[in-house]
Coordinates of C-alpha atoms in Angstrom, one line a residue:
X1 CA 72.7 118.5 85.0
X2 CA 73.9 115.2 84.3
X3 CA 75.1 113.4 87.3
X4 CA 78.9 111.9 86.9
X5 CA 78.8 108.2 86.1
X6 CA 82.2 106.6 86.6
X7 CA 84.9 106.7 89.1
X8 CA 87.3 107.4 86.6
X9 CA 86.0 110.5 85.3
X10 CA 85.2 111.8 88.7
X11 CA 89.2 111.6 90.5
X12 CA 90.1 113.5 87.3
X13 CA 88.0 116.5 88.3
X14 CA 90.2 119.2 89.7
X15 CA 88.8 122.5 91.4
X16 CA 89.5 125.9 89.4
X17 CA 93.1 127.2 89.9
X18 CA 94.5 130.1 88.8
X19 CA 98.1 130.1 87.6
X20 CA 100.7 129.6 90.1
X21 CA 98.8 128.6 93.0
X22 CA 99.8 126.0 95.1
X23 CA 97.1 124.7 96.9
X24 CA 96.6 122.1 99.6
X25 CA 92.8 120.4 100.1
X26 CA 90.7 121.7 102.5
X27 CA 90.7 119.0 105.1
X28 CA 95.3 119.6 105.1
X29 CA 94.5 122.6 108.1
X30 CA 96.0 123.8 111.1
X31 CA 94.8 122.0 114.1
X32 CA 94.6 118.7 112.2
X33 CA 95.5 115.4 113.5
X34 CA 96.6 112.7 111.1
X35 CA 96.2 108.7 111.3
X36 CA 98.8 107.1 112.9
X37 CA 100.6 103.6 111.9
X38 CA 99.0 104.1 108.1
X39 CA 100.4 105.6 105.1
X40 CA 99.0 108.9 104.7
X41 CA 97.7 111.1 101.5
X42 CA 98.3 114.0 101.6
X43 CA 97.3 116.4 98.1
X44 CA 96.3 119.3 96.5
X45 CA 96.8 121.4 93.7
X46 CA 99.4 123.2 91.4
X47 CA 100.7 123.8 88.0
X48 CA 100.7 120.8 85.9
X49 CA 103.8 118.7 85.9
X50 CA 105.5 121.2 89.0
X51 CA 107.4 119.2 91.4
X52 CA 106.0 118.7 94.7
X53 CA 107.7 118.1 98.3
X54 CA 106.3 117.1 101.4
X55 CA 107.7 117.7 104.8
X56 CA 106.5 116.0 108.0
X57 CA 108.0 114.5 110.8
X58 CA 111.1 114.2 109.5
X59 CA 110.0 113.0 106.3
X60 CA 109.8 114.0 102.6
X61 CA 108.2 112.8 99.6
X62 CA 108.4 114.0 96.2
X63 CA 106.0 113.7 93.1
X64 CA 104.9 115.7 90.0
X65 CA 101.6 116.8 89.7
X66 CA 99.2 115.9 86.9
X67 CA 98.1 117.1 83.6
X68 CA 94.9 118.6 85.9
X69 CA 97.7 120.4 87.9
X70 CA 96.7 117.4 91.0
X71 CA 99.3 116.1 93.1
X72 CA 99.3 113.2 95.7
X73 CA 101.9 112.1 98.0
X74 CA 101.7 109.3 101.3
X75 CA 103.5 109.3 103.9
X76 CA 104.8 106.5 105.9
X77 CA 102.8 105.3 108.4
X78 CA 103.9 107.1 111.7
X79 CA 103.3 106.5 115.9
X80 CA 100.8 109.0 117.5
X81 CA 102.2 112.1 118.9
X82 CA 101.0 115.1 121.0
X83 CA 103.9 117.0 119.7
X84 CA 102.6 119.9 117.6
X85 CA 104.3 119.7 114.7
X86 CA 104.4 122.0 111.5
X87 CA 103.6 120.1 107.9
X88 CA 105.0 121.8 104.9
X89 CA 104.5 121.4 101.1
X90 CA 106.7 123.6 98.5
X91 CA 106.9 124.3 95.0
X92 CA 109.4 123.6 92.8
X93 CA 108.5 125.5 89.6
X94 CA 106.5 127.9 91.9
X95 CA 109.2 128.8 94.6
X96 CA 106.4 128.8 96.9
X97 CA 105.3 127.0 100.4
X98 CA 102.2 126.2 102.5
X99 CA 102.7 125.7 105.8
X100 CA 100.2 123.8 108.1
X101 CA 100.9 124.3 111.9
X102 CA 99.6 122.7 115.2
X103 CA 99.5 118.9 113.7
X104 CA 99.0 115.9 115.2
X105 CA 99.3 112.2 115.1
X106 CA 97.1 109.6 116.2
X107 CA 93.5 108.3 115.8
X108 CA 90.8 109.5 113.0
X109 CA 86.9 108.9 112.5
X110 CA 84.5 110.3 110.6
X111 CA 81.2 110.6 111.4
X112 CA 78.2 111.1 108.7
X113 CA 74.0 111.3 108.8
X114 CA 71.0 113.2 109.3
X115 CA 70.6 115.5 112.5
X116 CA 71.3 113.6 115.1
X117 CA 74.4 113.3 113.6
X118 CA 74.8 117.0 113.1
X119 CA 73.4 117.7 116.5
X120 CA 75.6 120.0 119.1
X121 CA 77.1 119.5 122.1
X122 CA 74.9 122.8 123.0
X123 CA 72.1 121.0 122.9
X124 CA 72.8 118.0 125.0
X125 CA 72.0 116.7 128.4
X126 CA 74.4 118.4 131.3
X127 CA 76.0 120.8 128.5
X128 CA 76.9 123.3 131.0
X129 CA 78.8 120.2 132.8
X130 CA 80.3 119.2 129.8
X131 CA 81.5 122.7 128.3
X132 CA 83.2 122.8 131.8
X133 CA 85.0 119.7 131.6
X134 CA 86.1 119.9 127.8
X135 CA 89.4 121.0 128.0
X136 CA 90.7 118.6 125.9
X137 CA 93.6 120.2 123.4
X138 CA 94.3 116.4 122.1
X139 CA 90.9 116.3 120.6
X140 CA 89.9 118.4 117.2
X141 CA 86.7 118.2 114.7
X142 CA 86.8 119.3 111.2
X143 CA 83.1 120.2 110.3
X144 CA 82.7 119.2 106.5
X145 CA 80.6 122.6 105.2
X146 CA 79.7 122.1 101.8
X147 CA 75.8 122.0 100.4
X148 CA 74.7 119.2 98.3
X149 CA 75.8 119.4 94.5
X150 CA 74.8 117.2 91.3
X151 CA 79.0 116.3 90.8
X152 CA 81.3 114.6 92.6
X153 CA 83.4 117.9 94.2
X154 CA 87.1 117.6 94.7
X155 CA 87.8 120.2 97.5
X156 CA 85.8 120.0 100.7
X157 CA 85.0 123.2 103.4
X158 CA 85.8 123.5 106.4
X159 CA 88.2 123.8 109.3
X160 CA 89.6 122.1 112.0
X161 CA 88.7 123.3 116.0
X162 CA 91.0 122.5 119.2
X163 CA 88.3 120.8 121.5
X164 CA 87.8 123.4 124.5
X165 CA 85.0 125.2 126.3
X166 CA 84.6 127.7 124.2
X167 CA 84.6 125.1 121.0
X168 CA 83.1 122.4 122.4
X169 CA 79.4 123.2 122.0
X170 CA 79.4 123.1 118.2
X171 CA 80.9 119.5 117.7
X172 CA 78.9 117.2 116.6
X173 CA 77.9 115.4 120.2
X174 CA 77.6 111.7 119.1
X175 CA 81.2 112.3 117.7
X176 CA 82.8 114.2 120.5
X177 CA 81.4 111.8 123.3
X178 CA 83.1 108.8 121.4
X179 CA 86.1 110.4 120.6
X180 CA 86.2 111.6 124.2
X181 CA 85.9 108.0 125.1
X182 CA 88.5 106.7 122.6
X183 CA 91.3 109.4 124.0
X184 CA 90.7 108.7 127.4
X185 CA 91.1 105.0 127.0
X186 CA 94.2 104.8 124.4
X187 CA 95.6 108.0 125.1
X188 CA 96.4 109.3 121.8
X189 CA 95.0 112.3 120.0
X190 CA 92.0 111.7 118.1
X191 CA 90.8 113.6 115.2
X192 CA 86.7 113.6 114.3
X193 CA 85.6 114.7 110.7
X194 CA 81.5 115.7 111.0
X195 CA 80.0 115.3 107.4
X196 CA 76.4 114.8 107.8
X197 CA 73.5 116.8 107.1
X198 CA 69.7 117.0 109.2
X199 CA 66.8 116.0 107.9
X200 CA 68.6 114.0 104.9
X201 CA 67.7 110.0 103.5
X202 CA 70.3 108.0 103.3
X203 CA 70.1 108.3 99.2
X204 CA 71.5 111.5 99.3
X205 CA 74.5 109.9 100.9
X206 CA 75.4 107.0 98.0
X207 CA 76.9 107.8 95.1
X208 CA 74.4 108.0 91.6
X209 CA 76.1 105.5 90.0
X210 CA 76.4 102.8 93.0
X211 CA 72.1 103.4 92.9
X212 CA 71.6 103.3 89.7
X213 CA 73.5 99.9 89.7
X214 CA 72.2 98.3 92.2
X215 CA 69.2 96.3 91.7
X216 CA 67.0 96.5 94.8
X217 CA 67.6 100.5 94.5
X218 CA 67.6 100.9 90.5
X219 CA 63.7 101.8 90.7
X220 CA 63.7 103.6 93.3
X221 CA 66.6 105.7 92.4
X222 CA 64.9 106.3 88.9
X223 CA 61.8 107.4 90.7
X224 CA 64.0 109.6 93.0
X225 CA 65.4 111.5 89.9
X226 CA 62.2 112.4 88.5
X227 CA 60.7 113.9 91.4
X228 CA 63.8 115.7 91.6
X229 CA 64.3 116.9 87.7
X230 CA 60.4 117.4 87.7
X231 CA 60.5 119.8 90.8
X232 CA 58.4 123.0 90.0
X233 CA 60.3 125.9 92.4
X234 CA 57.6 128.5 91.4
X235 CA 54.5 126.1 92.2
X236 CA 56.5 125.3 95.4
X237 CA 57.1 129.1 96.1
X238 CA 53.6 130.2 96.0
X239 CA 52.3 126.5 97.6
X240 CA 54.4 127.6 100.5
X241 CA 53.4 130.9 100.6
X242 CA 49.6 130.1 101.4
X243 CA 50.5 127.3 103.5
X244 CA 52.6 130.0 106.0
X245 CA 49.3 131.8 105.6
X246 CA 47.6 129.4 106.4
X247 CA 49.7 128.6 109.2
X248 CA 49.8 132.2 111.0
X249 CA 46.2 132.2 111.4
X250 CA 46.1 128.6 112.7
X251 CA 48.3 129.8 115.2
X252 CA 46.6 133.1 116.1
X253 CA 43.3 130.9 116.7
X254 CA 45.4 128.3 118.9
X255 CA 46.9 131.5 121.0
X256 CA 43.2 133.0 121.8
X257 CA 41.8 129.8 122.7
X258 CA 44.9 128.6 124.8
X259 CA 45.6 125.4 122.1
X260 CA 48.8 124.1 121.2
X261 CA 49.9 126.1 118.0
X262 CA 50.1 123.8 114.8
X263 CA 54.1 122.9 113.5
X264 CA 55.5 125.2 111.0
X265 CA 54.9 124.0 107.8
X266 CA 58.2 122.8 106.0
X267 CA 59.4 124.7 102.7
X268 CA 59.9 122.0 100.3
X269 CA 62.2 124.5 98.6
X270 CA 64.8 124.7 101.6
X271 CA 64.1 120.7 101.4
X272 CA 65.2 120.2 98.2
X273 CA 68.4 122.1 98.7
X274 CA 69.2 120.4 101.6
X275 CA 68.8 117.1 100.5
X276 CA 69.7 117.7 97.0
X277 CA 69.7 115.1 93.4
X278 CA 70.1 111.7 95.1
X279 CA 73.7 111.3 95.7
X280 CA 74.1 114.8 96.0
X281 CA 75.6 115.2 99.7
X282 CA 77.8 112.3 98.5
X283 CA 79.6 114.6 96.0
X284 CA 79.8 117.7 98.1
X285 CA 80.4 115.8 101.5
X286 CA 82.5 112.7 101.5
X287 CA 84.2 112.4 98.0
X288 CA 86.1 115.7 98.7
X289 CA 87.5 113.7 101.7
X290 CA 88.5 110.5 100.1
X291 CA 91.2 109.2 100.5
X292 CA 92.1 111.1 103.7
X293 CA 94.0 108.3 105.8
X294 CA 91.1 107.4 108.5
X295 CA 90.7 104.5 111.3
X296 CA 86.9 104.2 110.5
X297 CA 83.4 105.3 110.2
X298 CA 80.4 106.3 112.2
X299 CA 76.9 106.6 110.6
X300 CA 74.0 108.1 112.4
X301 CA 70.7 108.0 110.3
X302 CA 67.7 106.1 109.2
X303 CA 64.6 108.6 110.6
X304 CA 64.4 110.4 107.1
X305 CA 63.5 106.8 105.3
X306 CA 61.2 105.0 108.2
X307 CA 57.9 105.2 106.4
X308 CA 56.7 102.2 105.6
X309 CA 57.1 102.5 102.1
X310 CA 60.5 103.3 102.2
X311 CA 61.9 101.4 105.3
X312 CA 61.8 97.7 103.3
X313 CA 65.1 99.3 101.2
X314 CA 67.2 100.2 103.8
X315 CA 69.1 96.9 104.4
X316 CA 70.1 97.5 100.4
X317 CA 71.0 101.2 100.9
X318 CA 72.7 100.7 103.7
X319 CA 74.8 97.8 102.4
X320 CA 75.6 99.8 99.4
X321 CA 76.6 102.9 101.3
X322 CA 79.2 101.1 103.4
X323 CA 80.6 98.9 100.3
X324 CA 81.0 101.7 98.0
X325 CA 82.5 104.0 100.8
X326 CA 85.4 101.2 101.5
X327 CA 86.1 100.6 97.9
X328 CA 86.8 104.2 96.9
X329 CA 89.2 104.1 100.1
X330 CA 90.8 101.0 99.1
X331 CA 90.1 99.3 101.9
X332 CA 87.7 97.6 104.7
X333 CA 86.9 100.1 106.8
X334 CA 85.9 99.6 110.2
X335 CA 82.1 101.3 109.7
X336 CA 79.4 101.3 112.7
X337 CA 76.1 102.9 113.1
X338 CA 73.4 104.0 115.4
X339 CA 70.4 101.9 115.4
X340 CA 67.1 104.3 115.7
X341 CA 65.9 105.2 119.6
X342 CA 63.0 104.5 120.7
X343 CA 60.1 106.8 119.7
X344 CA 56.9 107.5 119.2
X345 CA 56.4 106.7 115.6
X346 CA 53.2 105.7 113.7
X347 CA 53.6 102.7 111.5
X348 CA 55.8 99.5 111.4
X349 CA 59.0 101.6 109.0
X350 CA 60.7 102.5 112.1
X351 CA 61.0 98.7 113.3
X352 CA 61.7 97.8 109.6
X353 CA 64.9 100.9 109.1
X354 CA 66.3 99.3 113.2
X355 CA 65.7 95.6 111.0
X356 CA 67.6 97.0 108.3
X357 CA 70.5 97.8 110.2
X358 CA 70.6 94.4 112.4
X359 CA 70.9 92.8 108.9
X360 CA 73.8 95.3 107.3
X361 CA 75.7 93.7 110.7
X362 CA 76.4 90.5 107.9
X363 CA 79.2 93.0 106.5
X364 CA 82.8 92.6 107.9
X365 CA 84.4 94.8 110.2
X366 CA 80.8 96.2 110.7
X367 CA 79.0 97.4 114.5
X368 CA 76.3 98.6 115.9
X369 CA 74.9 100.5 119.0
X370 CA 71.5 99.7 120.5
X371 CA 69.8 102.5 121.5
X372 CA 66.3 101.6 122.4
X373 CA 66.4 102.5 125.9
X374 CA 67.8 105.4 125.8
X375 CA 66.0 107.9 122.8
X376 CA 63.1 110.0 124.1
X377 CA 59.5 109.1 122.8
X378 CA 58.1 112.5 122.8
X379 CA 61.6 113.7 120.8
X380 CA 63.4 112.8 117.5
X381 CA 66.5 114.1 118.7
X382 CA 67.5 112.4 122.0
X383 CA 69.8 114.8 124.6
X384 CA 71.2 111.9 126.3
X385 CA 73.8 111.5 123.0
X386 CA 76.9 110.6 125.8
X387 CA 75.6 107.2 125.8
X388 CA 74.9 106.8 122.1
X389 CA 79.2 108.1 121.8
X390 CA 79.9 105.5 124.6
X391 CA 78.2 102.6 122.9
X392 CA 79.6 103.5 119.8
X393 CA 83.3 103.4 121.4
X394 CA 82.9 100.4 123.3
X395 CA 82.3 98.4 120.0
X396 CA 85.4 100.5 118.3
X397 CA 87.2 99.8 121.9
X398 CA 86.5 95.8 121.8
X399 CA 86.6 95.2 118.2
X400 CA 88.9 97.5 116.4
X401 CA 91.4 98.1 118.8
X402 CA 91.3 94.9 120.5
X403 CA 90.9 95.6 124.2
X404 CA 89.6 93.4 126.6
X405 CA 86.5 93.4 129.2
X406 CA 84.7 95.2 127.0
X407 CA 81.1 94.5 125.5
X408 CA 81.2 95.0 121.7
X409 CA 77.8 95.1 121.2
X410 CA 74.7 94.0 123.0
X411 CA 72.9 90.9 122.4
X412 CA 71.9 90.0 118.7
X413 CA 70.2 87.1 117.9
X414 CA 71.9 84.0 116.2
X415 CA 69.3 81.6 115.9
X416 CA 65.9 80.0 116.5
X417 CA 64.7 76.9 116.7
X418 CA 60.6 75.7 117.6
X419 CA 60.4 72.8 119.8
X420 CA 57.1 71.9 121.0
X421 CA 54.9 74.9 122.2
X422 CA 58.3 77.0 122.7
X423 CA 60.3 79.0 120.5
X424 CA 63.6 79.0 121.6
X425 CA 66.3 82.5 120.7
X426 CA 70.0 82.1 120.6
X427 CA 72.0 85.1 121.0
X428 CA 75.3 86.6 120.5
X429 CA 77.1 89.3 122.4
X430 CA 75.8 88.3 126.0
X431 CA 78.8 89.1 127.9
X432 CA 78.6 88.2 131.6
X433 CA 75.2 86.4 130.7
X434 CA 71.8 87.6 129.1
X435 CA 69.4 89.3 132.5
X436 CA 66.5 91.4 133.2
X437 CA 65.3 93.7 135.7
X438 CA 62.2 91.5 136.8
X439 CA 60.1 90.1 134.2
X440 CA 61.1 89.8 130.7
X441 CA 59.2 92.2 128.7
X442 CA 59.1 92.7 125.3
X443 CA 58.4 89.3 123.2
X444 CA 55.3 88.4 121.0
X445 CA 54.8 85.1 119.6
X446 CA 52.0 84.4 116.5
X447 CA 51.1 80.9 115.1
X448 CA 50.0 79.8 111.0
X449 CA 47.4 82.6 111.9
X450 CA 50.2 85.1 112.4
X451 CA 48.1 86.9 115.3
X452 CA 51.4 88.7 117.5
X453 CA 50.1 87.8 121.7
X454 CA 51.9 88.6 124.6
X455 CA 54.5 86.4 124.9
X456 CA 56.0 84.9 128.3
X457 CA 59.9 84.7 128.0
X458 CA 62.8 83.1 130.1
X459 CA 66.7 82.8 130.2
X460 CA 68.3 79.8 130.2
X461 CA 72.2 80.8 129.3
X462 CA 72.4 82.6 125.7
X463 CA 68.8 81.5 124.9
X464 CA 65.4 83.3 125.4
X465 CA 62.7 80.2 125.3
X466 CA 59.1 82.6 124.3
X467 CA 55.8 80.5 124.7
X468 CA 52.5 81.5 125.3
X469 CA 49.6 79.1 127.4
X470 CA 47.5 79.1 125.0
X471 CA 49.4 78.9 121.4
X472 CA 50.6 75.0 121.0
X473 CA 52.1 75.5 117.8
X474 CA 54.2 78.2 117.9
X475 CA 55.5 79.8 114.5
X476 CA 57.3 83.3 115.3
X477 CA 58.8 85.5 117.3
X478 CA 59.3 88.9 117.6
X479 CA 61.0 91.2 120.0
X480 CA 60.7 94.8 121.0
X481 CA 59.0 95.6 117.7
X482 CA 57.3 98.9 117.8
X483 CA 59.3 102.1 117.5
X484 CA 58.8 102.8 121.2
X485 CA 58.5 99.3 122.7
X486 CA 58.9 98.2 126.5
X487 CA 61.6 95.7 126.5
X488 CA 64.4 94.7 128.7
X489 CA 66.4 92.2 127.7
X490 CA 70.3 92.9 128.4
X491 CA 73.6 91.5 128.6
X492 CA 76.1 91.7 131.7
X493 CA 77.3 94.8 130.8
X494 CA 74.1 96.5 130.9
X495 CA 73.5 96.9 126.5
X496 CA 70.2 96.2 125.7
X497 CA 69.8 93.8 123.1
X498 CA 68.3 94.5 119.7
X499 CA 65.0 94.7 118.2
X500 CA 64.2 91.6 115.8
X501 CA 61.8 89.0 114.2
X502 CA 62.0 85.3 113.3
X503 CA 59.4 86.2 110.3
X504 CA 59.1 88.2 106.9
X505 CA 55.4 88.5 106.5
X506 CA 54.2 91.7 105.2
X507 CA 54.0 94.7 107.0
X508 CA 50.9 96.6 107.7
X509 CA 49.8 99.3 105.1
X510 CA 53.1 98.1 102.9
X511 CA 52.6 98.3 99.0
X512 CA 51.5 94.5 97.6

């Protein structure tokens, strides 16, 4: 199927109805919680040209819907409130009404990715602690349901949960340990919106059209599409078939001589699905949900495009993600992400995807959290996910809602300069002043013969000076770069700071 094209044509789809329905969109549930002190959209669907009215917190606004039978109405920006309050849309032509009960005002994020994303409380460090502790009424996740489709979808699936021990271990973690963080410390309710999908590149996630219009991503996308149009499900069937086969007596043979059994092999069918025609969780995922009234965004992704041959695009993509998202809101979303753990991970792509993301930070309103100290080596899906929410809600904390003595970030670097037989970092974000637990670890430095040596490193203020005894001409620097380095550079506040390099040579094993 041909995949949708233009904007335009894709806000004039409209879900099947049949006559005299009235019909809110999905995400418009009980439980919700609405963004305070910004108008508000609130739509759905009815007969074409019936009159609709909105009720809400003592408001009402009134509009006709559309030749598609689509209505949309905003309300005015309102203050947060606990109070549980009832919203309710009626009919004119229809004599009808839908009611939406237990609502609430006050902060909203959504959070989108791969699996780490998607990950559940359940499976966290300390859940049992946590599931104890999470009665917390003021906080509610919708959890975005749809699979991947080749259009742009206009309803979303899905319902809003009250945030308590028995609900708690199916939120998204990364989201609930940041939204935990941002009720405690503005004391509002705070709604989370879980989109995200595991095991899914980041291509899935932008919109066709923004790909196919982009120039670093036009090949690539074009390339995407025919693996995906030229996908064979028999072949794949019976491929799978004798790999499991194969597989089952691999592991009988491991069991008899005590060996570790071989991983599953992966059905590229249940793949394909997942992932779906590039931009396909876009459609299904997050254009239903546009333009529900939001404070920001959270991203947590990158380990589905670190090989090395896809890592170099990531910078693009991930630009491109975050542009297009905040144009088809209509405005500059705050938008932060998680920067990949540390982890045992052949090749240079890893460093390169963690690159990628330093240098999306040149985008406005834009964060990230630094999480290379605290992923798991041995595990692509780190349990300790209450400091990934943390770090995520100190930069929203410090930088969207303005509060002081908080570190925003940790330390990114600014500049560098060479100076004799010393390469000398600047950096940003070094609140309280740039440390380390003993001996700085973590630095290389290469001359014209670009041959990476142990580098020796010291502090001096917001610089790192990196020499080495026996390199007098000094021409680069790089820091922390291997997907599970030992480094421990840090700010006052105890954030690590972020993997870099002062070159762009080629990586190793990268396409000339």
């Amino acid at each position: 199927m041909k995949l949708l094209s233009s904007l335009a044509v894709v806000c004039c789809l409209a879900i099947p109805l049949q006559a005299n329905d009235l019909k809110l969109a999905a995400v418009f549930a009980d439980h919700m919680v609405l963004q305070r002190e910004k108008p508000v959209p609130i739509w759905g669907w009815t007969d074409p040209g019936d009159k609709i009215t909105v009720s809400f917190a003592g408001q009402k606004q009134t509009v006709a819907a559309d030749a598609k039978g689509k209505w949309l109405v905003k309300l005015d920006p309102m203050t947060a409130s606990e109070e549980s309050r009832v919203l309710v849309v009626r009919s004119e032509q229809q004599k009808a009404e839908v009611k939406v009960a237990d609502v609430l005002v006050g902060e909203v994020w959504l959070g989108s990715g791969q699996s780490n994303m998607a990950m559940a409380v359940s499976r966290c460090r300390d859940f049992e602690a946590e599931k104890a502790a999470a009665k917390l009424p003021l906080i509610r996740m919708f959890k975005e349901s749809s699979a991947a489709a080749t259009e742009p979808q206009a309803d979303a699936k899905g319902t809003w949960e009250v945030c308590s021990p028995d609900t708690v271990g199916n939120y998204s973690a990364t989201l609930y340990f940041f939204g935990r963080e941002i009720a405690r410390e503005l004391k509002v309710p705070v709604g989370l919106i879980n989109s995200s999908v595991g095991g899914t590149p980041i291509e899935s996630w932008i919109a066709a059209e923004v790909q196919a219009n982009t120039p670093e991503l036009k090949n690539a996308h074009q390339a995407d599409l025919k693996v995906f149009n030229g996908f064979d499900l028999e072949a794949a069937k019976a491929n799978y078939a004798k790999a499991l086969e194969q597989w089952k007596a691999q592991v009988a043979k491991a069991k008899a001589a005590g060996a570790t059994p071989p991983t599953r092999p992966v059905d590229p069918a249940v793949t394909r699905g997942r992932r779906g025609a590039p931009g396909g969780l876009f459609n299904a995922k997050i254009h239903p949900l546009i333009p529900f009234a939001v404070r920001g965004v959270l991203w947590y992704q990158g380990e589905a495009n670190s090989s090395t041959e896809k890592a170099p695009l990531y910078h693009h993509q991930l630009k491109a993600l975050v542009t297009d998202w905040r144009n088809r809101w209509g405005e500059e979303l705050p938008f932060a992400w998680v920067q990949l753990p540390n982890f045992n991970r052949a090749g240079e792509g890893w460093s390169v995807v963690r690159e990628g993301m330093l240098k999306t930070l040149e985008l406005p309103k834009t964060g990230m959290a630094i999480t290379v100290d605290i992923g798991d080596p041995k595990d692509i899906h780190p349990v300790n996910k209450q400091d990934v929410g943390k770090r995520l809600s100190m930069w929203a904390l410090a930088s969207v809602y303005a509060k002081k003595g908080i570190a925003m970030s940790g330390p990114l670097p600014v500049k560098h300069a060479v100076r004799d037989s010393n390469v000398i970092i600047t950096f940003k974000h070094t609140d309280d002043g740039l440390r380390a637990k003993g001996e700085i670890t973590g630095f290389q430095i290469a001359g014209e013969d670009k041959k990476w040596l142990p580098a020796m490193a010291r502090i001096e203020g917001d610089t790192v000076i990196v020499s080495h005894r026996d390199l007098a001409k000094p021409v680069a620097v790089r820091y922390a770069w291997e997907s599970n380095p030992m480094c421990n550079l840090t700010n006052g506040q105890g954030l690590p700071a972020s993997p870099f390099r002062t070159d762009d040579w080629p990586l190793v094993g990268a396409k000339k």
